[in-house]
Structure formats: C-alpha cells, structure tokens
PDB file of C-alpha atoms in Angstrom:
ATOM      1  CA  UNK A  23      67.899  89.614 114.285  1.00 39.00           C
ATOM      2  CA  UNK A  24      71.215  89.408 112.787  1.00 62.00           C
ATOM      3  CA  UNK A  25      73.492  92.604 112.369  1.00 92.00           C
ATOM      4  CA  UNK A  26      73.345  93.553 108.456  1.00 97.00           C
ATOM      5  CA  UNK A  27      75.095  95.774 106.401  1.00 98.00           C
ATOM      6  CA  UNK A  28      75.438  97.320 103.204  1.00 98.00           C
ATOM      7  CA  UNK A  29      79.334  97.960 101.634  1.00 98.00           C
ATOM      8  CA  UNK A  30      80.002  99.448  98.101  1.00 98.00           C
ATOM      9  CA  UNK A  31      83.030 101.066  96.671  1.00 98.00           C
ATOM     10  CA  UNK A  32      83.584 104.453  95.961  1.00 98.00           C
ATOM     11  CA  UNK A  33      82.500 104.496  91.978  1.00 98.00           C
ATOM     12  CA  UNK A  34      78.578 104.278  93.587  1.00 98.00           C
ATOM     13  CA  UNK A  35      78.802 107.232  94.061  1.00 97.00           C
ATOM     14  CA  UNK A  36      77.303 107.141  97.381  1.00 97.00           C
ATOM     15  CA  UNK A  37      78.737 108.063 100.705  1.00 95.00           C
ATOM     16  CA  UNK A  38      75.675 107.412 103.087  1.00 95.00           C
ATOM     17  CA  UNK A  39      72.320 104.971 102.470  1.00 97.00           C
ATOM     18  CA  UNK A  40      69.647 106.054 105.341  1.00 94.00           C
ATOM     19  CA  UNK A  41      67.971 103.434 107.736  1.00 93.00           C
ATOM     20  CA  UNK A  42      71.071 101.005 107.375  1.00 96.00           C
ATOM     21  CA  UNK A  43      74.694 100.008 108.533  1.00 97.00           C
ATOM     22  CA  UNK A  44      76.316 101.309 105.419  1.00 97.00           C
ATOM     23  CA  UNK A  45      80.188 101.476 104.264  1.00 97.00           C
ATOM     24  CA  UNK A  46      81.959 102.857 101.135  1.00 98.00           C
ATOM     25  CA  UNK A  47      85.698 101.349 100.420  1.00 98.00           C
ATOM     26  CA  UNK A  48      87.761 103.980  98.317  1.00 98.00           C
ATOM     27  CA  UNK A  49      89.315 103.777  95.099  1.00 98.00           C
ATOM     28  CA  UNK A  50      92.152 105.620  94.376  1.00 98.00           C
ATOM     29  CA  UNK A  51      92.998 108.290  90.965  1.00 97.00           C
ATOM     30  CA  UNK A  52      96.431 108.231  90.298  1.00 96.00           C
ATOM     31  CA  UNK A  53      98.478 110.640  88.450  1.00 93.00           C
ATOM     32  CA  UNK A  54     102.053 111.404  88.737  1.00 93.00           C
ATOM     33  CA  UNK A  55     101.613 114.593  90.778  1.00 93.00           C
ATOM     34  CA  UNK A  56      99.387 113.331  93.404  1.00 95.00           C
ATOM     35  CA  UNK A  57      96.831 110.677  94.777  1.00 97.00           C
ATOM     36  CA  UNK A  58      92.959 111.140  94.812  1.00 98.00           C
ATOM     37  CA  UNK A  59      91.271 109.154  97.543  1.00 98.00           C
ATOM     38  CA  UNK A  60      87.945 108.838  96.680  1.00 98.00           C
ATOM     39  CA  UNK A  61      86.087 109.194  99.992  1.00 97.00           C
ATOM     40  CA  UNK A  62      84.471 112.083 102.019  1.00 96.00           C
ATOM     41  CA  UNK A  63      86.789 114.220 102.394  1.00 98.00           C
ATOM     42  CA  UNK A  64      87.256 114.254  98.234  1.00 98.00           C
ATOM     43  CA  UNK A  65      86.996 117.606  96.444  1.00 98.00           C
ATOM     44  CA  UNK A  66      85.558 116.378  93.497  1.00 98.00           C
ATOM     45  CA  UNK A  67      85.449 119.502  91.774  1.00 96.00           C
ATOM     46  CA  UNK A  68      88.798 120.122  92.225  1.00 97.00           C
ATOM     47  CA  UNK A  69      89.671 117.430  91.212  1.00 97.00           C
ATOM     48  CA  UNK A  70      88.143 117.946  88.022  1.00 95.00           C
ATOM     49  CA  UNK A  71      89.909 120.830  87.361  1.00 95.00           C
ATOM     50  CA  UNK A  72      92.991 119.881  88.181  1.00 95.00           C
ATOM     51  CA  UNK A  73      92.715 116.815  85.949  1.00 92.00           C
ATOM     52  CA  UNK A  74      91.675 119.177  83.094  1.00 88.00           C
ATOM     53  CA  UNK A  75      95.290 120.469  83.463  1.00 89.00           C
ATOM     54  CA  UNK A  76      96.829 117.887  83.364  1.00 89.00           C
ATOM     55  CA  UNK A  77      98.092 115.876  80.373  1.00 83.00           C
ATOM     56  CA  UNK A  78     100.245 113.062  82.116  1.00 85.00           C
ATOM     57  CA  UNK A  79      99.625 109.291  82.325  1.00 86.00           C
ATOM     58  CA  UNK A  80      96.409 109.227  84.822  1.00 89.00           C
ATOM     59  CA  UNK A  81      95.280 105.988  86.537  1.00 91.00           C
ATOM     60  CA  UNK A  82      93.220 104.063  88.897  1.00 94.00           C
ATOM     61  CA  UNK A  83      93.292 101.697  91.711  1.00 96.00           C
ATOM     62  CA  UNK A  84      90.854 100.130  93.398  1.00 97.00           C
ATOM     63  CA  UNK A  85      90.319  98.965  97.054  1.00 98.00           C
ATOM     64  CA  UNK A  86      92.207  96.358  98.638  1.00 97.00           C
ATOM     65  CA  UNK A  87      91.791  93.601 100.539  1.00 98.00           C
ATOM     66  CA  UNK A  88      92.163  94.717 103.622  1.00 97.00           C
ATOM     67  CA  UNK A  89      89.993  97.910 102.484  1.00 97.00           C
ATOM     68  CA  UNK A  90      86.733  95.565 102.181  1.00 98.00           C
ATOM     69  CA  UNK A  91      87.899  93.790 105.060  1.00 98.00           C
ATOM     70  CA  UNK A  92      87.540  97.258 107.068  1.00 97.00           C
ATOM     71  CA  UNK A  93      84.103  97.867 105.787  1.00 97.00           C
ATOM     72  CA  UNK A  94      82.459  94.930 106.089  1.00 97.00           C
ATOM     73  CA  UNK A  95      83.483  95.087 110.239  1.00 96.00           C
ATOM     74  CA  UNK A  96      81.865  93.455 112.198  1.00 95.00           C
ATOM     75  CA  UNK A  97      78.500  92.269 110.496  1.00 97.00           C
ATOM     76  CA  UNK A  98      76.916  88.884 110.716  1.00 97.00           C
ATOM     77  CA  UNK A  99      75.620  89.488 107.447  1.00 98.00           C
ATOM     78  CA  UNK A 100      76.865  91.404 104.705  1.00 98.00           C
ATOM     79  CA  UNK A 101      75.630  92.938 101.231  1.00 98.00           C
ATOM     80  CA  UNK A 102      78.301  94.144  99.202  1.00 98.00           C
ATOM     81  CA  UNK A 103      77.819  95.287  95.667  1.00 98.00           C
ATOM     82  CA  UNK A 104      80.851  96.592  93.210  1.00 98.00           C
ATOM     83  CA  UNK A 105      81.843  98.430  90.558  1.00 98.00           C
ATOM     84  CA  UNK A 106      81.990  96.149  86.813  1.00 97.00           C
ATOM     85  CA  UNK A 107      84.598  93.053  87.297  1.00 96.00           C
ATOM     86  CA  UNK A 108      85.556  93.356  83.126  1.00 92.00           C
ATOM     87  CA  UNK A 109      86.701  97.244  84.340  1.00 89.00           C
ATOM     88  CA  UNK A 110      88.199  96.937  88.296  1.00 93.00           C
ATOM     89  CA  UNK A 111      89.586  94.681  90.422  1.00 96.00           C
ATOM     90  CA  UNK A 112      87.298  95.974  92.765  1.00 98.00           C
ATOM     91  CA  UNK A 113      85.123  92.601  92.229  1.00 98.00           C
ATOM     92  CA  UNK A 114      87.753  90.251  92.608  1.00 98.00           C
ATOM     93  CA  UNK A 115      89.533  91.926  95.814  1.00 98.00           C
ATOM     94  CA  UNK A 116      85.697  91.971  97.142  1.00 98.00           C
ATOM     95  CA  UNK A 117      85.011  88.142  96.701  1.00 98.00           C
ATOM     96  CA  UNK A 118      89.161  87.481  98.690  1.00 98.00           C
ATOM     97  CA  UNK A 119      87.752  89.485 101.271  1.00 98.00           C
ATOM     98  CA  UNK A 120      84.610  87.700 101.599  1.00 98.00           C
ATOM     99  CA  UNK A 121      86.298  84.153 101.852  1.00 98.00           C
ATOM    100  CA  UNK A 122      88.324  85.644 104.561  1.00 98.00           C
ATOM    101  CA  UNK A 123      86.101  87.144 106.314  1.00 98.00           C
ATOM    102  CA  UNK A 124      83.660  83.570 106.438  1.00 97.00           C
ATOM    103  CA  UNK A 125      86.891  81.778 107.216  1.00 97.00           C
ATOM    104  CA  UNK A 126      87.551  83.805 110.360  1.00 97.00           C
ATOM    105  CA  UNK A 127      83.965  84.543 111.033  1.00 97.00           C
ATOM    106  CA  UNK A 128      81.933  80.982 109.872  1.00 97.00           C
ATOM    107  CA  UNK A 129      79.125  81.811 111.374  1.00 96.00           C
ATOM    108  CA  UNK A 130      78.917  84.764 109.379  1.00 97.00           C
ATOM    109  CA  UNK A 131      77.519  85.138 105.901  1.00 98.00           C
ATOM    110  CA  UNK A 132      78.885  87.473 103.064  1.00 98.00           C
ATOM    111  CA  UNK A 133      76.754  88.299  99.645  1.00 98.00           C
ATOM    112  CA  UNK A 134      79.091  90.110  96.806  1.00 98.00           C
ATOM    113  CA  UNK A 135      77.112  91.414  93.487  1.00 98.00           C
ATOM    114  CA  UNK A 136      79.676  91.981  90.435  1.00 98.00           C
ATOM    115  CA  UNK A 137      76.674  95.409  89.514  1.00 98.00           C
ATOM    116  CA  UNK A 138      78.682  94.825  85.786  1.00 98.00           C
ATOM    117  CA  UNK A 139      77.830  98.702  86.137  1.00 98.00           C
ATOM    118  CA  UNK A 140      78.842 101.507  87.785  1.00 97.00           C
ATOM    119  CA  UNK A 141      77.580 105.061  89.257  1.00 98.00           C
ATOM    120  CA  UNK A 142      73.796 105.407  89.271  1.00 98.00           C
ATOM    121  CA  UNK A 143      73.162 101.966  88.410  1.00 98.00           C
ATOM    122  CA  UNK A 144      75.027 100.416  91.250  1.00 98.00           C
ATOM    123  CA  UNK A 145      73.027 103.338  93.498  1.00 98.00           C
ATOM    124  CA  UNK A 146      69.468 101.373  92.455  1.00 98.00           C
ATOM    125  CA  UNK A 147      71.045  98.027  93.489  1.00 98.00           C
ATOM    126  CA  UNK A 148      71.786  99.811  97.054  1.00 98.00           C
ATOM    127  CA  UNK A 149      68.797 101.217  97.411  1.00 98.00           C
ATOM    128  CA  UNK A 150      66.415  97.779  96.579  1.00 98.00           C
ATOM    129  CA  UNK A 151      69.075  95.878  99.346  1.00 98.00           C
ATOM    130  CA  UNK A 152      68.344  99.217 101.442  1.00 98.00           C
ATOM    131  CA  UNK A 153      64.078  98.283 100.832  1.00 98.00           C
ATOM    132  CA  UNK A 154      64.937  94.190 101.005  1.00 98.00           C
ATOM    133  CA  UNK A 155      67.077  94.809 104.726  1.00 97.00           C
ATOM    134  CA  UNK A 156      64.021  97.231 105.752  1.00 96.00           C
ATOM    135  CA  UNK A 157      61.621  94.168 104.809  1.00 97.00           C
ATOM    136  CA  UNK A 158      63.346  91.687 107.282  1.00 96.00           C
ATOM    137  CA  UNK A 159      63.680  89.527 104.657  1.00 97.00           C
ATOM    138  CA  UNK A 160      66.194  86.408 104.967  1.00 97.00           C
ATOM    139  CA  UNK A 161      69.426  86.333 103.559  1.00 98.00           C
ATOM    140  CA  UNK A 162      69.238  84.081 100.609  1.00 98.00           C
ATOM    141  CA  UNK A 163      66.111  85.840  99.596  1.00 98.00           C
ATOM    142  CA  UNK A 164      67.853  89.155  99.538  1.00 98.00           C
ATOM    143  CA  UNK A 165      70.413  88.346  97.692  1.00 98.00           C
ATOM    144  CA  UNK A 166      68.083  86.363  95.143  1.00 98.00           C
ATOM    145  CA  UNK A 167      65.892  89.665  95.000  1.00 98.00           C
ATOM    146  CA  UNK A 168      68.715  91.827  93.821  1.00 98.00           C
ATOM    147  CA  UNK A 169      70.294  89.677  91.656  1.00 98.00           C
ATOM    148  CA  UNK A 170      67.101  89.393  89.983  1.00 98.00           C
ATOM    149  CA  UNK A 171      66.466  93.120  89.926  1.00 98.00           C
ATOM    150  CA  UNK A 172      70.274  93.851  88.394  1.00 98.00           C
ATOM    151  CA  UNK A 173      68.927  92.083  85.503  1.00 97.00           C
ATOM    152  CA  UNK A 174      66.270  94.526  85.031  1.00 97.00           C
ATOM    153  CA  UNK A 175      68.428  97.930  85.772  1.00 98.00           C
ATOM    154  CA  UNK A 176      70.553 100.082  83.073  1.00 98.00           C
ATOM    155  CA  UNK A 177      73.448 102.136  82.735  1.00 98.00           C
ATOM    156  CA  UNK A 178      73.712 104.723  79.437  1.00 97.00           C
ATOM    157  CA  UNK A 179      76.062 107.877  79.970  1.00 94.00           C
ATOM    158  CA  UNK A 180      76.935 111.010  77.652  1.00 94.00           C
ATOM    159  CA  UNK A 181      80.644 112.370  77.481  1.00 90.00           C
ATOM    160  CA  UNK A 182      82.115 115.494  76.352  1.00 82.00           C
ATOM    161  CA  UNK A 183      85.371 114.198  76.987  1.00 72.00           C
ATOM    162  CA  UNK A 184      86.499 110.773  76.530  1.00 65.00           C
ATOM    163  CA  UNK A 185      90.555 111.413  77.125  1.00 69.00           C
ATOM    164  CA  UNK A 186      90.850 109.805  80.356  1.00 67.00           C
ATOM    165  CA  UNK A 187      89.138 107.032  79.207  1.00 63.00           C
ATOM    166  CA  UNK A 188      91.367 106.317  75.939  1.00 61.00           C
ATOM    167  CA  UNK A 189      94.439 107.330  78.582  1.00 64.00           C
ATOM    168  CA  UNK A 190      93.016 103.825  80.567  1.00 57.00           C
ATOM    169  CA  UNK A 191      92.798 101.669  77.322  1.00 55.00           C
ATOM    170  CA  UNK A 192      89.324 101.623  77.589  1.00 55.00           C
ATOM    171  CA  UNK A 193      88.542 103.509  73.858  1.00 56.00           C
ATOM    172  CA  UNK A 194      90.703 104.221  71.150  1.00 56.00           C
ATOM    173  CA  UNK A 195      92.628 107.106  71.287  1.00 59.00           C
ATOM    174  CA  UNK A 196      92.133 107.706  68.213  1.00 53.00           C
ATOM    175  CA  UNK A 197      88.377 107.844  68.670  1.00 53.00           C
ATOM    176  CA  UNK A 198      88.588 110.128  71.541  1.00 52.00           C
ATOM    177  CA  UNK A 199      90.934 112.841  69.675  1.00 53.00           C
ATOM    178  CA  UNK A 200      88.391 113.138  66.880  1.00 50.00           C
ATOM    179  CA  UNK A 201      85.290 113.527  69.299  1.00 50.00           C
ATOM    180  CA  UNK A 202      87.165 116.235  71.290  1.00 48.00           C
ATOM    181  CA  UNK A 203      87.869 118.312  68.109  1.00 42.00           C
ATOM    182  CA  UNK A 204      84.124 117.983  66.340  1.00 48.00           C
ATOM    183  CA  UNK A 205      82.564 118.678  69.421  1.00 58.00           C
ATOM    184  CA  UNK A 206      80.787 115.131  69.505  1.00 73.00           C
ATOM    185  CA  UNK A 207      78.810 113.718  72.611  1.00 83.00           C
ATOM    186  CA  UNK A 208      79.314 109.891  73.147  1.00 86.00           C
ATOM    187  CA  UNK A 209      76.424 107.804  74.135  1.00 91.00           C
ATOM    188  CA  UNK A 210      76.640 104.703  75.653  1.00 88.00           C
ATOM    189  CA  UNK A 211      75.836 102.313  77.302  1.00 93.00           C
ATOM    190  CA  UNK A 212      77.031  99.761  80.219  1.00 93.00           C
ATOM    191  CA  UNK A 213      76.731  96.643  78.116  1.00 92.00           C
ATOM    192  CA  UNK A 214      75.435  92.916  79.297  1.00 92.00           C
ATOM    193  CA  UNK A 215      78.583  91.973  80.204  1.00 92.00           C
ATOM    194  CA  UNK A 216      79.714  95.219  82.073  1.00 91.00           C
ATOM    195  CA  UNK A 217      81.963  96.754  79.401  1.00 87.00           C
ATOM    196  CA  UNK A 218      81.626  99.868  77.811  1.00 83.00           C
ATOM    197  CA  UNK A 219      79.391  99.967  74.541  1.00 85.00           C
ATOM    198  CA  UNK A 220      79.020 102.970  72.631  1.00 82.00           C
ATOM    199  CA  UNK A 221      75.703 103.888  70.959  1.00 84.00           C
ATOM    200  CA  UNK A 222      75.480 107.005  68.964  1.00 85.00           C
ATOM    201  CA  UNK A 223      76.928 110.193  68.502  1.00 84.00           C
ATOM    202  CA  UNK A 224      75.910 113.579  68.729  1.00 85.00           C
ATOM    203  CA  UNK A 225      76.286 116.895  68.298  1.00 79.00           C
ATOM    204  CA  UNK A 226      75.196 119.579  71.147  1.00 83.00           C
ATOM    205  CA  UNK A 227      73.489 118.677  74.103  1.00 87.00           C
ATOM    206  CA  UNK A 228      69.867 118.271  72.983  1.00 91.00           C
ATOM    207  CA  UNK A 229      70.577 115.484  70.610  1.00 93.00           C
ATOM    208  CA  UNK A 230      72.663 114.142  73.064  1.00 93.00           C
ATOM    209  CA  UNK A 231      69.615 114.256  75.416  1.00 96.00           C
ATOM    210  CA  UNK A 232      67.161 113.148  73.097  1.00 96.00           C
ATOM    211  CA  UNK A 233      69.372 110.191  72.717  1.00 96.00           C
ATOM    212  CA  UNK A 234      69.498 108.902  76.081  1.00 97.00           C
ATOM    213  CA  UNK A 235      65.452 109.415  76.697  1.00 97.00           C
ATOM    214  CA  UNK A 236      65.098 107.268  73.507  1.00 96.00           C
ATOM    215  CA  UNK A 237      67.612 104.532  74.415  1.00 96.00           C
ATOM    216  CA  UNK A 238      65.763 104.274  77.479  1.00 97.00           C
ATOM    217  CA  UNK A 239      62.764 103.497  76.113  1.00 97.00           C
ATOM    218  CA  UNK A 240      64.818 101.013  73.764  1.00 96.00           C
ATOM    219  CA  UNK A 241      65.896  99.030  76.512  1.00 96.00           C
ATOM    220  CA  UNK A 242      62.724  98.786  78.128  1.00 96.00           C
ATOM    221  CA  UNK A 243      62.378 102.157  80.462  1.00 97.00           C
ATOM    222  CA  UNK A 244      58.878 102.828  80.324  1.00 95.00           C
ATOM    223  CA  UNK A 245      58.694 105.001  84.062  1.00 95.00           C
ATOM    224  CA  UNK A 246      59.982 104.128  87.482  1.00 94.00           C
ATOM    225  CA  UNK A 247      63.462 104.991  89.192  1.00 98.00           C
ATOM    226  CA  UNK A 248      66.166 107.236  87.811  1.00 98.00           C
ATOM    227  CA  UNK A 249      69.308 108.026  89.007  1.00 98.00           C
ATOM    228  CA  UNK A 250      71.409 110.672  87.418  1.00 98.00           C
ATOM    229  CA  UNK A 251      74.560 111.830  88.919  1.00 98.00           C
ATOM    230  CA  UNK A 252      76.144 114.325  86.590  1.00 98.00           C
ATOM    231  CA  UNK A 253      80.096 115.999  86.743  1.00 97.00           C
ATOM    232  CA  UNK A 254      79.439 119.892  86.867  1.00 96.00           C
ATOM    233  CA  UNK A 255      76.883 119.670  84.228  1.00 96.00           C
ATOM    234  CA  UNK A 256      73.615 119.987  86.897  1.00 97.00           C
ATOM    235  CA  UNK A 257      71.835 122.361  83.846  1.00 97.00           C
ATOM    236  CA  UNK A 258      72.182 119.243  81.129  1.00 96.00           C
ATOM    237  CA  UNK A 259      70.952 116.354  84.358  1.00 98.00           C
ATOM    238  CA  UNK A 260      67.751 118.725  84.923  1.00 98.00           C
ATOM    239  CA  UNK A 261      67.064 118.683  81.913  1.00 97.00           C
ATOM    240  CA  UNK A 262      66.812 115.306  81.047  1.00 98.00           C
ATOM    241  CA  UNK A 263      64.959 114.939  84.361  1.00 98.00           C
ATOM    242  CA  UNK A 264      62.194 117.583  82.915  1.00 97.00           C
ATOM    243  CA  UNK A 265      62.333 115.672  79.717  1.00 97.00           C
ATOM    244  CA  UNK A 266      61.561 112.286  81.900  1.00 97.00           C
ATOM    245  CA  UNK A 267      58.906 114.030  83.973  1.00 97.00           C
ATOM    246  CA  UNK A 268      56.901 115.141  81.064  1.00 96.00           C
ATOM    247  CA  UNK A 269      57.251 112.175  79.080  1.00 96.00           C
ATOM    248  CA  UNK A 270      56.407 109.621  82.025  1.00 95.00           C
ATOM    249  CA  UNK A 271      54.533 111.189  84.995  1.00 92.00           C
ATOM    250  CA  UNK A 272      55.215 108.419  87.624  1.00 82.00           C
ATOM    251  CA  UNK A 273      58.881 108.796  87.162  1.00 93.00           C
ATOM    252  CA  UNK A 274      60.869 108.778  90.280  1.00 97.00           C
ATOM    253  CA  UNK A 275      64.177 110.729  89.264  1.00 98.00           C
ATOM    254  CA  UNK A 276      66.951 111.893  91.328  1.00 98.00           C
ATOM    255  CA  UNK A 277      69.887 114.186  90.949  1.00 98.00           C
ATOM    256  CA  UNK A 278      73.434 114.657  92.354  1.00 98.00           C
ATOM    257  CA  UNK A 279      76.707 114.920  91.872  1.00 98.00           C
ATOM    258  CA  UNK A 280      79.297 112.177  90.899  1.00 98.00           C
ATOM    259  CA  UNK A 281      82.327 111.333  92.747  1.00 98.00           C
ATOM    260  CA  UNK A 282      85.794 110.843  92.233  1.00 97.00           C
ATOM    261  CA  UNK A 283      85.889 108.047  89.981  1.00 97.00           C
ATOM    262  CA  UNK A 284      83.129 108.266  88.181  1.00 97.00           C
ATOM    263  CA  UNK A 285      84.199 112.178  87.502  1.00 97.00           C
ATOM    264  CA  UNK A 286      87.400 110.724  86.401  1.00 94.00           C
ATOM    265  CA  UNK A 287      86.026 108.862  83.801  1.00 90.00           C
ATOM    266  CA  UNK A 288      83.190 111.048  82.635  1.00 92.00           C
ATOM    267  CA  UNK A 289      85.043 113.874  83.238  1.00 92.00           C
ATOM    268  CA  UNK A 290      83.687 117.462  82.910  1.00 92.00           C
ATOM    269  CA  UNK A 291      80.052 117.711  81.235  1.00 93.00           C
ATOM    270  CA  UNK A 292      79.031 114.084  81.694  1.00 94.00           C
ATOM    271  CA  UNK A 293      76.378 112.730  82.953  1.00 97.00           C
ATOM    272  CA  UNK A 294      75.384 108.978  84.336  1.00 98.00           C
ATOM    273  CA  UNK A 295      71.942 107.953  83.786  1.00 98.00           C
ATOM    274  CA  UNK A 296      71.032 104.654  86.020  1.00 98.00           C
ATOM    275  CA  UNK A 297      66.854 103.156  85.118  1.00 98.00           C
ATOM    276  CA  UNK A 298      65.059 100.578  85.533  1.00 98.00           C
ATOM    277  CA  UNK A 299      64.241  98.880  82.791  1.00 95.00           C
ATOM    278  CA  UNK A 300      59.972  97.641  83.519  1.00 77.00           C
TER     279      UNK A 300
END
C-alpha cells in the first residue's frame, strides 16, 4: 500500500485530521508592526485583538514553494486541497510544488484541489479524502470522488466587520465604512467561481442567523454535514447549530474556532458556515 497523505494550508482551519498522514503549510498576516504565522503555535485571539487596534495597511501571504514542498515530504501519494485560487496564491504555489515534486519523485503521484472556498468548506473536502484514504480506494478514484463532492459543498459567512477585507481590495471601502456605522451583518456567500458574493444584509444577529439557515436551504442544504468555525462569537455558532438541529434532525454539525487567516478576514463576531448541499 502506498504511503498517502493529506496537505492543506492554514485558511482550513485545521491543524490535525485523525487516522491519516496530515500537514498544514502556513500563511502569513502581515502588518507593519509584526508577522502572524498561521500555525500551532498562533494565538488567534490575540491576534484578534491586536488587529482590532490597529489601523495600518494589513496583509497576507501565502505559503511558498518550498512550504508545500515541506509538507508534502515524503509521500508516494499526495492529496492536497487549498484555499480559493481567484483570492491566494496559495493554489498556484501548490500546483509548482507538485510538478516538482513528480519531477524529482516520478514515481510519485500528487492530486491538488483549487476548494474555490475557504475555512469550513475546505474542512468537508478533508474530511471526505480523510473517509476516501480510510476506504483504500485508488488514487484516481479519490481524487474523482472529491472533486465530485466540492461540487456539492457550500461556503456562506456573516461579518460584523468587513475592514480588513476592504483594506485587501476585496470590498469597497466604501461599503465596509457604512456597514460598520449602521451596525449591518454581511451575508455571503463563496460564489461558483471562488470569489466573494454578498447576499443580504442585516441587522442584529437573529436576522443575520435566520439568513444563513435560509440560504442554506436555497442552495440545496436539506440535512447532512456542517462545519462552523466562528472568531470569538461561540454564543452566535451555537446558535445557528440549535437552529440546524431543530430544523433538520439528522444534521451532523460541528463547532470550533477559526484560525489566523480566516480570523483575519472575518474578524471579530464572524462566523464560517461550510454544508453540504444534498
């Protein structure tokens, strides 16, 4: 049996995936006070509150070369699944790695999966490659079965805060100044082509949840997995999973903390809501 593993960066969310070889490569929040190394020994609350004090230019980086290169080590077979190519380089620096690795190793096979997500989402892909490596199934089968499943997984996410986001380019400032004064909640979405789509706004943190149950259901959620990973807002992420539990009894939901870059970006009070879609 060949030696498999399982390598994500750092915006997963996830540090360790039981029952396999598993490896997380870093990305990196930049600011012009210090550096933010997204990996274990991250405090991620800390973090948070020191970016809440901050109002400098903030950025990110993502792993290099040599970082994927590390964590794929020494597998004859590897699964590696990234944050969104249209938002990181983390993709492209992924697929180098990959042709490096098969052109030092050629008897060794490497599988990379642009998730065109991010967070809890990209935690659902891990866990069916987790399932598909527990199987024994063969390689091209596994990487057929989760490509096929990333088409039936979603990504929708609330925000209190959208500054870091609109400090990245990624919304309008504009937009983000007038949601932080009227108190708005974003909802959103991670769209077909792994950008950032917004979907409604509200006001308080009902509506907001209310919103995200029925855009579930709008994109096809009808019970099954859940992931929510939530930055220091555990009250609003139990809530939704009560909400879930009541409304679909066979749902499978899950709650944790975010990490460094997906705090960064969702910043304080937001939450991450990966599904499957049916």
């Amino acid at each position: 049996m060949s030696v498999r593993k399982i390598v994500t960066d750092s915006s997963a969310d996830t540090l360790l995936l039981e029952g396999v070889d598993f490896a997380s490569a870093p990305l990196t929040i930049v600011t012009a006070e210090r550096e933010y190394v997204d990996d274990a020994t991250l405090d991620v609350a800390q973090m948070v509150e020191d970016l809440l004090k901050y109002s400098g230019k903030s950025s990110t980086a993502c792993p290099g070369v040599g970082e994927w290169l590390a964590a794929f080590g020494d597998a004859e077979e590897v699964f590696c699944v990234t944050i969104t190519g249209n938002l990181s380089g983390s993709y492209n620096a992924a697929v180098i790695a990959a042709q490096d690795y098969r052109e030092a190793h050629p008897d060794r096979r490497v599988f990379v999966l642009d998730s065109l997500s991010t967070g809890p989402e990209m935690r659902l892909l891990l866990e069916r490659l987790r399932d598909d490596v527990a199987a024994e199934m063969d390689f091209e089968a596994i990487c057929d079965d989760v490509s096929a499943y990333s088409a039936k997984t979603g990504l929708i996410f609330v925000l209190e805060s959208m500054k870091n986001l609109a400090n990245n380019g990624r919304v309008s400032k504009l937009v983000a100044k007038a949601a932080g004064l009227l108190g708005i909640r974003a909802v959103g979405k991670a769209s077909d082509h792994g950008t950032l789509e917004m979907l409604d706004k509200c006001r308080g943190a009902k509506k907001a949840l209310a919103a995200v149950v029925e855009q579930m259901a709008a994109q096809g959620y009808g019970g099954g997995a859940v992931r929510v990973s939530h930055v220091g807002n555990e009250a609003a992420a139990l809530a939704l999973k009560e909400t879930l539990l009541a409304r679909y009894g066979d749902a499978d939901v899950q709650v944790y903390g975010a990490r460094g870059l997906c705090s960064f970006y969702a910043e304080k009070g937001g939450l991450l809501v990966g599904f499957e879609k049916g």
